[in-house]
Coordinates of C-alpha atoms and ligand atoms in Angstrom, one line a residue:
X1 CA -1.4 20.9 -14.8
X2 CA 1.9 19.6 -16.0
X3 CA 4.0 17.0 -14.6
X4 CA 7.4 17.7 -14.2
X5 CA 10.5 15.8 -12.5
X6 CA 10.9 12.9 -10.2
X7 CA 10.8 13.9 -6.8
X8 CA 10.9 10.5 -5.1
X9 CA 10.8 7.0 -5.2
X10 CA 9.5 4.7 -2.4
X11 CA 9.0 1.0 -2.3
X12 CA 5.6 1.4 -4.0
X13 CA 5.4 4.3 -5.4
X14 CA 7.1 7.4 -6.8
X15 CA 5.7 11.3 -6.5
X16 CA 6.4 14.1 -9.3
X17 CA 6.3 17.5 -9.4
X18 CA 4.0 20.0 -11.0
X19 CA 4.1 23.4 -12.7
X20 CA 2.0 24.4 -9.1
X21 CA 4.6 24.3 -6.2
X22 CA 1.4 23.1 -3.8
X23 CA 0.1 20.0 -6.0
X24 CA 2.1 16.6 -6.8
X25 CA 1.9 13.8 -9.0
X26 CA 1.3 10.4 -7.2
X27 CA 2.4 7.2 -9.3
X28 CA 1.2 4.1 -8.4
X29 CA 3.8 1.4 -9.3
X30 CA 3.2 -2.5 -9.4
X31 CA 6.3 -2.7 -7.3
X32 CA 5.2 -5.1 -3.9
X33 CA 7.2 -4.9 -0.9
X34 CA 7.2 -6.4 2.6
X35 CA 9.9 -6.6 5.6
X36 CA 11.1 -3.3 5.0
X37 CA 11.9 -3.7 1.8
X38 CA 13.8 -7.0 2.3
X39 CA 10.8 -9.0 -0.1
X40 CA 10.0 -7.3 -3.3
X41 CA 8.1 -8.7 -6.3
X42 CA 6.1 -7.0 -9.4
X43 CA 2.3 -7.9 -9.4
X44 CA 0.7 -6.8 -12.4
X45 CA -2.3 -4.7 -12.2
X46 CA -1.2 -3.4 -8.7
X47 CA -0.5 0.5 -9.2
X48 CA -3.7 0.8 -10.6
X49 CA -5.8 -1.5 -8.4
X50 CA -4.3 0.9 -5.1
X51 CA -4.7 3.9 -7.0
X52 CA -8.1 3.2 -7.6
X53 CA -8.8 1.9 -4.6
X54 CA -6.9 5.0 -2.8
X55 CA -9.0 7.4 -4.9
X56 CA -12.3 5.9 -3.5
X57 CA -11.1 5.5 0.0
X58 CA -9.8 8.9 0.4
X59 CA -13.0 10.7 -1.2
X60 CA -14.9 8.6 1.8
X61 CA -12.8 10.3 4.7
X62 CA -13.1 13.6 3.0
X63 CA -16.7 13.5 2.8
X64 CA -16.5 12.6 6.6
X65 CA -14.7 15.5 7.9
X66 CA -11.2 13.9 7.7
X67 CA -8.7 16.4 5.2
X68 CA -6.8 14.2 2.4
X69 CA -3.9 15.4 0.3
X70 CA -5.9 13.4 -2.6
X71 CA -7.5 16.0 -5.2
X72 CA -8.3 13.9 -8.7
X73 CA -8.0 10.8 -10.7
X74 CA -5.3 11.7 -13.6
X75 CA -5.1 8.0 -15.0
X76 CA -5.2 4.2 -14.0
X77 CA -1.6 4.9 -12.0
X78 CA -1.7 8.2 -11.1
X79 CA -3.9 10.6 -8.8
X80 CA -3.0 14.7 -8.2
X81 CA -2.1 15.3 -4.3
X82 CA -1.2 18.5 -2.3
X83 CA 2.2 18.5 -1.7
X84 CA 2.5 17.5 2.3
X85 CA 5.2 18.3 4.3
X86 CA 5.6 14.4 5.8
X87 CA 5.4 13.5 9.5
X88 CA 7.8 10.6 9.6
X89 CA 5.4 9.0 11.7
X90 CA 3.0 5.7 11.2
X91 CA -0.1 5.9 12.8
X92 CA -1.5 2.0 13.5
X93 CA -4.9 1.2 14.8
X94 CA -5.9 -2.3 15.5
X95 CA -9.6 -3.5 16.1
X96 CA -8.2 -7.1 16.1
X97 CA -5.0 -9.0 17.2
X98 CA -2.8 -9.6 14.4
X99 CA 1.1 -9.2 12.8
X100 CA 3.3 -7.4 15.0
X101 CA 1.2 -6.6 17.9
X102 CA 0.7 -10.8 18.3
X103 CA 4.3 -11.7 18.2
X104 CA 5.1 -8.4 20.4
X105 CA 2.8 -9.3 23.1
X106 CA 2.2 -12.9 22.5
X107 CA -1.7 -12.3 21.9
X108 CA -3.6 -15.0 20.0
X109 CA -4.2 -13.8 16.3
X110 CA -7.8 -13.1 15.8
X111 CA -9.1 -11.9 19.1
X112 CA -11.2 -8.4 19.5
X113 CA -9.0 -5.4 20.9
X114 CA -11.3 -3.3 23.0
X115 CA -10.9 -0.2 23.3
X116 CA -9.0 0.0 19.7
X117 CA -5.3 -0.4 20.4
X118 CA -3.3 3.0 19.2
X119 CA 0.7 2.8 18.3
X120 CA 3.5 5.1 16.1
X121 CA 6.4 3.9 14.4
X122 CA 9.2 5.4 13.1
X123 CA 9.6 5.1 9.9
X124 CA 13.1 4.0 8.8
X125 CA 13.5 0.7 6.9
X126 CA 17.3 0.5 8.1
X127 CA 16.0 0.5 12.1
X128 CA 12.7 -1.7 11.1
X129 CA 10.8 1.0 11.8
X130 CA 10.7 0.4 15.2
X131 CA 7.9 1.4 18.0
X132 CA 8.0 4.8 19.4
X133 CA 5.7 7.1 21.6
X134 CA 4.9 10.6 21.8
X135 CA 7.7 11.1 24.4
X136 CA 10.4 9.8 21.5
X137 CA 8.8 12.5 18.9
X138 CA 9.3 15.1 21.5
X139 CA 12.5 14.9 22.4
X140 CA 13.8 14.1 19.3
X141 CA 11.8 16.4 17.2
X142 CA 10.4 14.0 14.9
X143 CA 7.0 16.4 14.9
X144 CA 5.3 18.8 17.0
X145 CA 3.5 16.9 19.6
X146 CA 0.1 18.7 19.2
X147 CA 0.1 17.8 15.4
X148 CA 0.7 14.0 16.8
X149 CA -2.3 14.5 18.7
X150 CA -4.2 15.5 15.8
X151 CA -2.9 12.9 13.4
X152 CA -3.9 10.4 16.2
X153 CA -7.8 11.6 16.8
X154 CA -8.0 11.7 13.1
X155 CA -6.6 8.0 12.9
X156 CA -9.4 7.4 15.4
X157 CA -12.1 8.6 13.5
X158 CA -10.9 6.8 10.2
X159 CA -11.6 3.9 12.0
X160 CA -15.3 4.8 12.9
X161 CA -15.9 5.6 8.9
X162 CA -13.9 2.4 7.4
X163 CA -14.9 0.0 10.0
X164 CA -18.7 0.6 8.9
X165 CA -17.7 0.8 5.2
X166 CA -15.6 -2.3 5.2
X167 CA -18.6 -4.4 7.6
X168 CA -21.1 -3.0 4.7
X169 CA -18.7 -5.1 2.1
X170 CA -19.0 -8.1 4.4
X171 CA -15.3 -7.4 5.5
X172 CA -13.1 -6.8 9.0
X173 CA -11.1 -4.1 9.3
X174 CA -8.5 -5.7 11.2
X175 CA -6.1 -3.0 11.5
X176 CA -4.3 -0.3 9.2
X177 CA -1.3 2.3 8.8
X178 CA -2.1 6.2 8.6
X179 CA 0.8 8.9 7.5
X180 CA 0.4 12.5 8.3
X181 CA 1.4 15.8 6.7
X182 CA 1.4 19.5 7.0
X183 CA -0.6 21.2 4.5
X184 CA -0.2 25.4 5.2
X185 CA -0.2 24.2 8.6
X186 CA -3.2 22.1 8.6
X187 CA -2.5 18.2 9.7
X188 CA -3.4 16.5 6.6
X189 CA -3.6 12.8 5.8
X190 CA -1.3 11.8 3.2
X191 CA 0.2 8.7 1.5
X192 CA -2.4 6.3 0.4
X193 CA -5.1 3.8 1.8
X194 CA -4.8 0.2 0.1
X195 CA -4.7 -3.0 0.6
X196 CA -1.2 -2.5 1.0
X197 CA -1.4 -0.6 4.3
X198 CA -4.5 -2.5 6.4
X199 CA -5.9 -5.7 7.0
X200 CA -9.1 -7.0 5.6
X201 CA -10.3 -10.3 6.5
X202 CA -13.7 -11.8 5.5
X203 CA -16.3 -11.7 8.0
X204 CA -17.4 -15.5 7.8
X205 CA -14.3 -17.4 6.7
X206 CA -12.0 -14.4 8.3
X207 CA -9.7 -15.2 4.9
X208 CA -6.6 -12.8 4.8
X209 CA -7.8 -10.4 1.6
X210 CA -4.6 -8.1 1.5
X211 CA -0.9 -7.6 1.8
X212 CA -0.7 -10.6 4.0
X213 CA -1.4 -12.7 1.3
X214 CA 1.9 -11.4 -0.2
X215 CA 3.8 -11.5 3.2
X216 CA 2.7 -14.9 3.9
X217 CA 3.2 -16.4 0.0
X218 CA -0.4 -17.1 0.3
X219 CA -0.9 -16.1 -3.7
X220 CA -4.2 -14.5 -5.3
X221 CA -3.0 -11.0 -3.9
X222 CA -4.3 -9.1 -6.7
X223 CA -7.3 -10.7 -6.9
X224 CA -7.8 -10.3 -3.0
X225 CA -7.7 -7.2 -3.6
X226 CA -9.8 -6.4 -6.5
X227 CA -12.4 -8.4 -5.1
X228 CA -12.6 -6.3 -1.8
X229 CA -12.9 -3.4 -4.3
X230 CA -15.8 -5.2 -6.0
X231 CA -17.6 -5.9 -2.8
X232 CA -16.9 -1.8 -2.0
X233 CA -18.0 -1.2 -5.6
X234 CA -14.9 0.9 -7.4
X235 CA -14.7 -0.1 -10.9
X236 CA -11.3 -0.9 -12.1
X237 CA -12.1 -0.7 -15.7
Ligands
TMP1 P1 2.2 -4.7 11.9 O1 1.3 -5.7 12.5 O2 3.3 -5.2 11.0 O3 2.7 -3.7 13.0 O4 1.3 -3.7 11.0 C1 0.1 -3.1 11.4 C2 -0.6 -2.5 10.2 O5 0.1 -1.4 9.7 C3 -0.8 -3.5 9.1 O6 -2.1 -3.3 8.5 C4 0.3 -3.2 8.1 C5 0.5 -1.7 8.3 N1 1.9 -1.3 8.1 C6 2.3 -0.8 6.9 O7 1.5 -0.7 6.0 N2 3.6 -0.5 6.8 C7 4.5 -0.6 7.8 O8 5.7 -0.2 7.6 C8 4.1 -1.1 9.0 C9 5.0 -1.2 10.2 C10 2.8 -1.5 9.2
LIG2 N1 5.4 -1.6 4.0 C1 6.6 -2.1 4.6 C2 7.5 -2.7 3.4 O1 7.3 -2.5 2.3 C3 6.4 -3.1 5.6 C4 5.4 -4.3 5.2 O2 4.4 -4.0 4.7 O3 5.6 -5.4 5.6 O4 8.6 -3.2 3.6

């Protein structure tokens, strides 16, 4: 496999192509954004603390039935995907109250959501990716509404394998961000899981142990998250 040119660059990190039309090149960058962009900031050891952590967490939904882009480990920064064909869709499930949902609703942070709370946003940093629902896809044509119902039972059942992984590390699983693809028709799940895209809070002290931390100028981001890859056991090297 031989990586090839730049294909794109997000906030966090940036995708190449290959000499095989169907795999990509997924680079990890240390690059830390929040706000849409509006609150960036370079955290060393980042791109390969995610990628790492991606790489473990996406072997975990595979083995459970889910189907992942990810395919290997190339280095500390990098990891081979199938090349997707993007939803533009976030899929966010919450188990407890927290970030948007509290200041939409005016729910106290912190309290249990049950049934699981299920909500899609647009993603478009110049609109702040707002809040849309499956009538919105439809009519605009953002995605085919059955795959939407597939990306949305298989954001479900993410959350039955990484609540129990996460409690097993002594960690909530307060809520997290799922983006979907097409895969030779197939809805696959692509883009990463990190501490970037969910919240983690301890289960005793409920301490914030992931992007919040960078949100909220809290510090120790990095270390948040390598020790909730400790507790998970991925070895960073
Ligand atoms: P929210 O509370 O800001 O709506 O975020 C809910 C979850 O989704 C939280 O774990 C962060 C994640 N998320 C992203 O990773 N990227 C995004 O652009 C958004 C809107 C949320
Ligand atoms: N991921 C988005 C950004 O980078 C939103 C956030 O995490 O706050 O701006």
């Amino acid at each position: 496999m031989e990586k090839r040119n730049e294909l794109y660059a997000g906030k966090a990190k940036s995708v190449f192509t290959t000499d095989d039309p169907n795999l990509m090149v997924m680079v990890f960058r240390d690059d830390t954004s929040a706000f849409d962009g509006k609150k960036v900031e370079q955290l060393d050891r980042k791109g390969m603390v995610n990628n790492k952590f991606n790489a473990f967490i996406m072997q975990k939904l595979e083995a459970a039935g889910i189907p992942t882009h990810f395919e290997v480990l190339l280095s500390d920064t990098e990891s081979l995907v199938k090349c997707l064909k993007m939803m533009p869709i976030e899929c966010v499930v919450r188990n407890y109250a927290a970030g948007s949902l509290c200041r939409r609703l005016g729910v106290e942070e912190g309290i249990t959501l049950n049934p699981p709370t299920f909500e899609m946003f647009l993603k478009n940093d110049a609109l702040g990716d707002p809040m849309v629902n499956e009538s919105h896809i439809a009519t605009f044509g953002w995605a085919d509404p059955a795959n939407i119902e597939i990306a949305k039972q298989l954001t479900f059942k993410t959350n039955e394998v990484l609540k129990k992984l996460f409690d097993d590390a002594g960690l909530l699983l307060v809520d997290y961000k799922l983006e979907f693809g097409l895969y030779q028709g197939q809805v696959v799940l692509g883009d990463e899981f990190s501490p970037d895209g969910c919240r983690l809070w301890d289960k005793e002290t409920r301490d914030k142990m992931d992007k919040d931390r960078f949100r909220q100028g809290l510090g120790g981001v990095i270390e948040a998250y390598e020790e909730v890859g400790r507790r998970l056991g991925i070895d960073f090297g």
